[in-house]
Short mmCIF file of C-alpha atoms in Angstrom, two decimals:
data_model
loop_
_atom_site.label_atom_id
_atom_site.label_comp_id
_atom_site.label_asym_id
_atom_site.label_seq_id
_atom_site.Cartn_x
_atom_site.Cartn_y
_atom_site.Cartn_z
CA MET A 1 0.00 0.00 0.00
CA GLN A 2 2.91 2.39 0.61
CA GLU A 3 3.75 2.62 -3.10
CA TRP A 4 0.19 3.74 -3.81
CA SER A 5 0.64 6.60 -1.36
CA THR A 6 3.69 7.71 -3.34
CA TRP A 7 1.75 7.85 -6.59
CA GLN A 8 -1.05 9.76 -4.91
CA LEU A 9 1.28 12.36 -3.42
CA ILE A 10 2.74 13.17 -6.86
CA ASP A 11 -0.52 12.84 -8.81
CA SER A 12 -1.74 16.01 -10.48
CA ILE A 13 -5.24 15.28 -9.16
CA LEU A 14 -4.04 16.27 -5.66
CA PRO A 15 -4.86 20.01 -5.55
CA THR A 16 -1.82 21.39 -3.74
CA GLY A 17 -1.50 24.46 -5.97
CA GLY A 18 1.72 23.41 -7.69
CA PHE A 19 0.36 24.34 -11.11
CA ALA A 20 -0.17 27.94 -9.96
CA HIS A 21 3.60 28.46 -9.88
CA SER A 22 6.17 28.65 -12.68
CA TYR A 23 9.40 28.67 -10.60
CA GLY A 24 10.41 31.92 -12.27
CA LEU A 25 9.72 30.70 -15.82
CA GLU A 26 7.11 33.38 -16.52
CA ALA A 27 9.50 36.14 -15.47
CA ALA A 28 12.28 34.56 -17.54
CA THR A 29 9.97 34.42 -20.54
CA GLN A 30 9.01 38.08 -20.26
CA ALA A 31 12.68 38.97 -19.85
CA GLY A 32 13.37 37.25 -23.17
CA LEU A 33 15.59 34.55 -21.66
CA VAL A 34 13.25 31.65 -22.43
CA TYR A 35 11.42 31.55 -25.76
CA ASP A 36 11.51 28.06 -27.32
CA ALA A 37 11.90 24.34 -26.55
CA SER A 38 15.68 24.58 -26.27
CA THR A 39 15.63 27.38 -23.71
CA VAL A 40 12.76 25.69 -21.84
CA SER A 41 14.94 22.60 -21.60
CA THR A 42 17.84 24.64 -20.22
CA PHE A 43 15.56 26.34 -17.70
CA ALA A 44 14.16 22.97 -16.57
CA VAL A 45 17.68 21.60 -16.07
CA THR A 46 18.66 24.68 -14.05
CA THR A 47 15.53 24.34 -11.91
CA LEU A 48 16.23 20.66 -11.24
CA GLU A 49 19.82 21.33 -10.23
CA ASN A 50 18.78 24.17 -7.96
CA ALA A 51 16.00 22.13 -6.33
CA GLY A 52 18.46 19.31 -5.73
CA ALA A 53 21.11 21.50 -4.12
CA LEU A 54 18.84 23.79 -2.13
CA LEU A 55 15.73 21.80 -1.21
CA LEU A 56 16.57 18.08 -1.25
CA PRO A 57 18.56 18.32 2.01
CA PHE A 58 15.43 19.64 3.73
CA VAL A 59 13.19 16.97 2.16
CA CYS A 60 15.69 14.32 3.25
CA SER A 61 15.91 15.50 6.85
CA ALA A 62 12.15 15.96 7.21
CA SER A 63 11.37 12.50 5.80
CA LYS A 64 13.44 10.51 8.29
CA GLN A 65 11.42 8.19 10.51
CA THR A 66 13.19 9.54 13.60
CA THR A 67 12.18 13.16 12.93
CA THR A 68 10.27 14.57 15.90
CA THR A 69 7.81 17.48 15.97
CA GLU A 70 10.50 19.78 17.33
CA ASP A 71 12.92 18.59 14.63
CA TRP A 72 10.64 19.45 11.72
CA ILE A 73 9.71 22.82 13.22
CA LEU A 74 13.41 23.68 13.42
CA LEU A 75 13.95 22.45 9.85
CA ASP A 76 11.04 24.59 8.72
CA SER A 77 12.53 27.65 10.42
CA GLU A 78 15.91 27.02 8.81
CA LEU A 79 14.35 26.76 5.34
CA HIS A 80 12.38 29.95 5.99
CA ALA A 81 15.69 31.70 6.66
CA VAL A 82 17.33 30.20 3.57
CA LEU A 83 14.53 31.31 1.24
CA THR A 84 15.34 35.01 1.20
CA ASN A 85 13.44 35.44 -2.08
CA HIS A 86 10.00 36.61 -0.93
CA VAL A 87 8.19 35.17 -3.97
CA ALA A 88 9.74 31.72 -3.58
CA ARG A 89 9.03 31.84 0.14
CA ALA A 90 5.36 32.70 -0.39
CA ALA A 91 4.99 29.96 -3.04
CA SER A 92 6.57 27.40 -0.72
CA LEU A 93 4.25 28.35 2.14
CA SER A 94 1.17 28.30 -0.07
CA GLN A 95 1.89 24.80 -1.38
CA GLY A 96 2.96 23.46 2.00
CA LYS A 97 -0.18 24.63 3.78
CA ALA A 98 -2.39 23.32 0.97
CA LEU A 99 -0.68 19.93 1.14
CA ILE A 100 -1.08 19.59 4.88
CA ARG A 101 -4.76 20.54 4.69
CA LEU A 102 -5.34 17.83 2.10
CA ALA A 103 -3.32 15.23 3.99
CA SER A 104 -5.58 15.46 7.03
CA SER A 105 -8.51 14.32 4.88
CA VAL A 106 -6.79 12.04 2.34
CA PHE A 107 -4.63 9.95 4.69
CA PRO A 108 -6.73 8.93 7.72
CA GLU A 109 -3.99 6.63 9.03
CA ILE A 110 -1.86 9.66 9.97
CA THR A 111 -4.68 12.05 10.90
CA ASP A 112 -3.43 12.64 14.47
CA GLU A 113 0.11 13.46 13.35
CA VAL A 114 -1.12 15.76 10.57
CA LYS A 115 -3.47 17.57 12.96
CA SER A 116 -0.50 18.14 15.25
CA MET A 117 1.45 19.62 12.32
CA ARG A 118 -1.44 21.90 11.40
CA ALA A 119 -1.72 23.03 15.02
CA CYS A 120 1.98 23.95 15.02
CA ILE A 121 1.49 26.04 11.88
CA GLN A 122 -1.60 27.75 13.26
CA GLU A 123 0.26 28.54 16.48
CA LYS A 124 2.94 30.34 14.48
CA ASN A 125 0.99 33.60 14.28
CA LYS A 126 0.12 33.50 17.98
CA ASN A 127 3.65 33.01 19.28
CA LYS A 128 5.79 35.42 17.28
CA LYS A 129 7.41 36.78 20.45
CA LYS A 130 8.66 33.40 21.67
CA THR A 131 12.43 33.06 21.72
CA THR A 132 12.88 29.57 20.24
CA ALA A 133 11.75 28.23 16.86
CA ALA A 134 10.03 25.24 18.44
CA ALA A 135 8.06 27.46 20.79
CA ARG A 136 7.00 29.83 18.01
CA GLY A 137 5.61 27.05 15.80
CA ALA A 138 6.09 26.18 12.13
CA HIS A 139 5.70 28.21 8.95
CA GLY A 140 4.67 25.20 6.84
CA HIS A 141 7.11 25.16 3.90
CA HIS A 142 6.37 22.73 1.09
CA ALA A 143 9.66 20.80 1.11
CA ILE A 144 9.37 20.21 4.87
CA VAL A 145 5.71 19.17 4.81
CA PHE A 146 6.30 16.98 1.75
CA GLY A 147 9.20 15.14 3.36
CA ARG A 148 7.43 14.83 6.70
CA LEU A 149 4.36 13.24 5.11
CA PHE A 150 6.51 10.65 3.34
CA GLY A 151 8.10 9.76 6.65
CA LEU A 152 4.77 9.50 8.46
CA LEU A 153 3.41 7.23 5.72
CA GLY A 154 6.38 4.90 6.15
CA LEU A 155 7.98 5.76 2.81
CA ASP A 156 11.76 5.86 2.58
CA SER A 157 13.71 9.09 2.33
CA LEU A 158 15.17 8.40 -1.12
CA THR A 159 11.68 7.91 -2.55
CA ALA A 160 10.64 11.25 -1.04
CA GLN A 161 13.60 13.01 -2.62
CA ARG A 162 13.02 11.43 -6.03
CA ALA A 163 9.33 12.34 -5.89
CA PHE A 164 10.18 15.96 -5.02
CA LEU A 165 12.46 16.27 -8.05
CA PHE A 166 9.74 14.72 -10.22
CA LEU A 167 7.29 17.39 -9.07
CA SER A 168 9.81 20.16 -9.76
CA LEU A 169 10.35 19.00 -13.34
CA ARG A 170 6.66 18.29 -13.96
CA ASP A 171 5.49 21.70 -12.74
CA VAL A 172 8.05 23.67 -14.76
CA LEU A 173 7.14 21.84 -17.96
CA SER A 174 3.45 22.27 -17.23
CA ALA A 175 4.03 26.00 -16.84
CA ALA A 176 5.93 26.07 -20.14
CA THR A 177 2.94 24.48 -21.84
CA ARG A 178 0.49 27.05 -20.47
CA LEU A 179 2.84 29.87 -21.45
CA ASN A 180 2.71 28.45 -24.98
CA LEU A 181 6.46 27.93 -25.09
CA VAL A 182 6.05 24.24 -25.96
CA GLY A 183 3.12 22.00 -26.79
CA PRO A 184 1.85 19.20 -24.53
CA MET A 185 3.57 16.48 -26.58
CA GLU A 186 6.87 18.36 -26.62
CA ALA A 187 6.67 18.91 -22.86
CA ALA A 188 6.08 15.19 -22.35
CA LEU A 189 9.09 14.43 -24.54
CA LEU A 190 11.25 16.84 -22.55
CA GLN A 191 10.12 15.22 -19.31
CA HIS A 192 11.14 11.81 -20.63
CA ARG A 193 14.49 13.08 -21.92
CA HIS A 194 15.32 14.68 -18.58
CA ALA A 195 14.49 11.59 -16.52
CA SER A 196 18.09 10.37 -16.55
CA LEU A 197 19.32 13.86 -15.67
CA ALA A 198 16.86 14.07 -12.78
CA GLU A 199 18.16 10.75 -11.49
CA ALA A 200 21.73 12.06 -11.79
CA VAL A 201 20.74 15.14 -9.76
CA LEU A 202 19.23 12.82 -7.16
CA VAL A 203 22.43 10.78 -6.94
CA LYS A 204 24.49 13.96 -6.65
CA TYR A 205 22.46 15.64 -3.90
CA ALA A 206 20.59 12.83 -2.12
CA ASN A 207 20.88 12.25 1.63
CA ARG A 208 22.69 15.49 2.41
CA GLY A 209 22.25 17.42 5.62
CA VAL A 210 20.70 20.89 5.61
CA GLU A 211 24.11 22.37 6.40
CA ASP A 212 25.06 21.42 2.82
CA ALA A 213 22.08 23.16 1.18
CA TYR A 214 23.00 25.95 -1.23
CA GLN A 215 21.72 27.98 -4.19
CA THR A 216 23.15 27.01 -7.60
CA ALA A 217 21.30 29.51 -9.79
CA PRO A 218 21.33 33.11 -8.51
CA LEU A 219 19.78 34.33 -11.76
CA LEU A 220 16.85 31.97 -11.28
CA ASP A 221 16.37 33.33 -7.78
CA THR A 222 16.49 36.91 -9.09
CA LEU A 223 13.96 36.22 -11.84
CA GLN A 224 11.53 34.60 -9.46
CA GLY A 225 11.93 37.47 -7.02
CA ALA A 226 10.96 39.91 -9.78
CA HIS A 227 7.74 38.06 -10.58
CA ASN A 228 5.55 40.50 -8.63
CA LEU A 229 6.89 43.34 -10.79
CA LEU A 230 5.48 41.90 -14.01
CA PHE A 231 2.75 44.06 -15.51
CA SER A 232 0.63 41.03 -16.41
CA ARG A 233 1.12 37.51 -15.13
CA LEU A 234 -0.55 34.12 -15.34
CA PHE A 235 1.16 32.48 -12.36
CA CYS A 236 1.59 33.30 -8.68
CA SER A 237 5.36 32.89 -8.88
#
C-alpha cells in the first residue's frame, strides 16, 4: 500500500497548488531569456539542479522516521531563513499549507500526526514573540511538509527526494505548456528526456544534511523574485 501513497502524493489530481507556480519561468519568458523548446529545456535543467542542491537536504531530513515534531519545526525555520526570495518563500508556504490541509482528509492513518502539524502552523501567528523556533511554531514550507508526510506514511527518504524532483520537473514543464512555449507532446518528450538527468541530480544531492544546502542559480532566484513586478502575469510565482 505504501507505493500507492507515493503515486497519490505526486498525482496532479491532488490540488496542492503546484500548477499555480512557474518557478520563475514566466518572469524569464518576459525577460526574453526563455522563448523556445531549447531554452525551456535549459531552464528545466537549471531548476532541477537548484532544487536538488537547495531543497533536497530539507526533504531528506524531514522525511526521516526519527524526525520529531520539534525537529521538523526547526527544519522549517531554517528553510524559511534560507529562502530570502519573498516570492519563492510565499509559493513554498502556499503549497505546504495546501498539502497539509489535504493530507488530514486524504490519509486517515496519519490524521493525528497531521493535525499536530497543522496546530503547530496555526500557532505560528500567535507566538511570534517566543524566543525559540520550536516554541513559536512552524511556517509550513512545502519541502518540509512533503518530506514529513513521506516519513509519516512509512515511505523511505530516497523515494521522497526522487518524488520531489519529479514534481519540480513536472510543474516547470506544465508552466511552459500554459505559457505556450512548448506544446503538450513536446513537454512530455522533454520530461522523458530529462528523466536520466533528474536521477543524476538525485544521486548527486541525495541524503545530504541541511548544512550542505545551497543555491546554484542566482539568476533563477532573481527572476523569481521579480515576478511580482510583471505588468501582467498568469502564475503566482
